[in-house]
Coordinates of N, CA and C in Angstrom, one line a residue:
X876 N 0.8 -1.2 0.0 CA 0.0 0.0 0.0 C 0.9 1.2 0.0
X877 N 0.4 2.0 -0.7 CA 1.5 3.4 -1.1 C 0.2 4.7 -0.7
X878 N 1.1 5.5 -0.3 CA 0.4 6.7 0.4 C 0.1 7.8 -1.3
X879 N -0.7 8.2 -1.3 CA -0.7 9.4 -2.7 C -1.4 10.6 -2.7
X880 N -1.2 11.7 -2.7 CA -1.1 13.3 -2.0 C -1.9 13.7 -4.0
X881 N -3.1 14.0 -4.0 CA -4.1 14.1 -4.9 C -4.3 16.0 -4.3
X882 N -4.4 16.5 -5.3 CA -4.4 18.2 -5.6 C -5.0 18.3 -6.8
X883 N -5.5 19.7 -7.0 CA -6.3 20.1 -8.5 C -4.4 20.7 -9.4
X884 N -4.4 20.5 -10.4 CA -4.0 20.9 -10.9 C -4.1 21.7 -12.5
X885 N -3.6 21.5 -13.3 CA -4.1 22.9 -14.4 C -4.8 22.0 -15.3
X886 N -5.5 23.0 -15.8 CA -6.7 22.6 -17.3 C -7.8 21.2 -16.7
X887 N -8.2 22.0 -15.1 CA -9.0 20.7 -15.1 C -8.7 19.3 -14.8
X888 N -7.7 19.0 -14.5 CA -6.8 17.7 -14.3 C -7.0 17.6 -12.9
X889 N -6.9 16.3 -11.8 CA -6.6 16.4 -10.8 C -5.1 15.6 -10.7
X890 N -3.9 15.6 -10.0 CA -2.4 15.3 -10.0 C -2.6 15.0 -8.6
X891 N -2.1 13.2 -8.8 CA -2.0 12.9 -7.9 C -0.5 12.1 -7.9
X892 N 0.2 12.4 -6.4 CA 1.5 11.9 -6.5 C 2.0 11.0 -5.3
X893 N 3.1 9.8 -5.8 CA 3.3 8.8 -4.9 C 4.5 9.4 -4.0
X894 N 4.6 9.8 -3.3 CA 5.4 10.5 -2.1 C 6.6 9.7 -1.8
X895 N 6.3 8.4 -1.5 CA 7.3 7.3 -1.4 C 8.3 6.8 -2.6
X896 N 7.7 6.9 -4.0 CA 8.0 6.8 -5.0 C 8.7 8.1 -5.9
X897 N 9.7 8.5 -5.3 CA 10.2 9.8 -5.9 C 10.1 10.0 -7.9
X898 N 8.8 10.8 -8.7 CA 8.7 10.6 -9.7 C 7.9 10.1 -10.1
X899 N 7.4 9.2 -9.1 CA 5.7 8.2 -9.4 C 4.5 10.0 -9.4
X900 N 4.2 9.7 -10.4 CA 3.0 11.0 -10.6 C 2.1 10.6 -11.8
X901 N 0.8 10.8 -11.6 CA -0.5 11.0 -12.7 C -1.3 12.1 -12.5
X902 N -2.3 11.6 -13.7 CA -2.8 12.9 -13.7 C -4.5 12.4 -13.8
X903 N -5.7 13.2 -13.5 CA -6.9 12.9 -14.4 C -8.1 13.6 -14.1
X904 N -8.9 13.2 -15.0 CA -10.1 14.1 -15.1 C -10.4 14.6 -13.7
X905 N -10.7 13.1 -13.0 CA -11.4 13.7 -11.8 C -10.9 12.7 -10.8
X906 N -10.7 13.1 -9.4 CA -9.9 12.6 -8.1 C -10.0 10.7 -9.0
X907 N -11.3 10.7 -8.7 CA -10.9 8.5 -9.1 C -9.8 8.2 -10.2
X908 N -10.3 9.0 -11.1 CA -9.5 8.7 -12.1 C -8.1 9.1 -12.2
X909 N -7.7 9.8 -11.6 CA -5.8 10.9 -11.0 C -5.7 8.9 -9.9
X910 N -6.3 8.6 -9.2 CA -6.3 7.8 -8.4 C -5.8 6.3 -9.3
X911 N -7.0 6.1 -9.9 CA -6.7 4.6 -10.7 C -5.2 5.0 -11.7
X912 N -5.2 6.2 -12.0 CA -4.0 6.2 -13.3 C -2.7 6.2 -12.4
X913 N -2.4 7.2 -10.9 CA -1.3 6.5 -10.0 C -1.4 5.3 -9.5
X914 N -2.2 4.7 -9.4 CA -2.0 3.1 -9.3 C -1.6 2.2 -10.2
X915 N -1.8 2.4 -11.6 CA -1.3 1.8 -12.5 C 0.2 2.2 -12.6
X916 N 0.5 3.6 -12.0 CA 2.0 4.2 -12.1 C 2.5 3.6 -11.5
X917 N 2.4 3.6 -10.7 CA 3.0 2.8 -8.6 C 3.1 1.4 -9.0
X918 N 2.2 0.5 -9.9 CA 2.6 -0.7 -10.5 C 3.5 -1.0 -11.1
X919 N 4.0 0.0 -12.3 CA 4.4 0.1 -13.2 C 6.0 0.3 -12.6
X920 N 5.8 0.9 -12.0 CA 7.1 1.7 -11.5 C 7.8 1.0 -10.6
X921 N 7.1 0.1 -9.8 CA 8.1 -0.8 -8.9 C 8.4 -1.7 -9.7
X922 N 7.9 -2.6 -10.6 CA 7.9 -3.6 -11.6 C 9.2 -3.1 -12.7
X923 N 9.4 -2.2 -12.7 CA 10.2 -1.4 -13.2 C 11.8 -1.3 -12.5
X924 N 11.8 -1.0 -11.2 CA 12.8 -0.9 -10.4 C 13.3 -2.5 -9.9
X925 N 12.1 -3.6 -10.3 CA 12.6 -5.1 -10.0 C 13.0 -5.3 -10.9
X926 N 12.8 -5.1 -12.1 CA 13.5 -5.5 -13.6 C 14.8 -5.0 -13.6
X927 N 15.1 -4.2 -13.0 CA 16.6 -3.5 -13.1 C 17.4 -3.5 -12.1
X928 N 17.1 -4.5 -11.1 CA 17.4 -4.7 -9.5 C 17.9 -3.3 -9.3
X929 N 17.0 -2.5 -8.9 CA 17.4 -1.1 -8.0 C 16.2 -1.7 -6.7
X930 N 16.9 -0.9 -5.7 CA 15.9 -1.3 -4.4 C 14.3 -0.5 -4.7
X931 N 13.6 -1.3 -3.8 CA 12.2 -0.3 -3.9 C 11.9 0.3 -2.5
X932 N 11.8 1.9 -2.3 CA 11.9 2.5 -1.7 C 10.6 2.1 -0.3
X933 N 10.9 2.1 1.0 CA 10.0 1.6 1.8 C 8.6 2.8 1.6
X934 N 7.6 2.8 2.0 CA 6.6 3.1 2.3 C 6.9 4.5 3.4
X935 N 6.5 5.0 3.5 CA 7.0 6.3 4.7 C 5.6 6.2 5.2
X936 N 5.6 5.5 6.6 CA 4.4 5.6 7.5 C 3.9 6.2 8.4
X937 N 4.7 7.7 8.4 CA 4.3 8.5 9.4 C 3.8 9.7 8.4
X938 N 2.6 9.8 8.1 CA 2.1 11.3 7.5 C 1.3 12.4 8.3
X939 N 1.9 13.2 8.2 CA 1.5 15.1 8.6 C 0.8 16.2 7.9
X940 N -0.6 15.9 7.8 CA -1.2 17.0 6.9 C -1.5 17.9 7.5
X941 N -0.8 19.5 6.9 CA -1.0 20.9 7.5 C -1.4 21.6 6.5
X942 N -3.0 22.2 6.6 CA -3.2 23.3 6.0 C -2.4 24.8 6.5
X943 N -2.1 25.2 5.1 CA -1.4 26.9 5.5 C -1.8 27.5 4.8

């Protein structure tokens, strides 16, 4: 399970990004769909880092959400 930090971003898009995965990022119409397309990223992307034996980054389980 991967943590992912979902924001509006431009032209209508919502950008949602894997925090743990430095560069894991999607994008989409609307929160579910920013949601399902970083899941298929965060798939893609570890599967990716096993193919090439690089380590896969742990999970960071301590999150702090502050509105400013």
């Amino acid at each position: 399970m991967r943590q992912v930090v979902i924001y509006p971003g431009e032209d209508d898009q919502w950008v949602a990004v894997c925090t743990s995965l430095p560069g894991c990022i999607s994008q989409g119409r609307t929160k579910d769909e920013a949601v399902t397309n970083t899941r298929e990223a965060v798939v893609a992307f570890i599967e990716a880092l096993v193919e090439d034996k690089l380590p896969v980054p742990p999970e960071k389980s301590e999150t702090h959400v502050v509105v400013v």
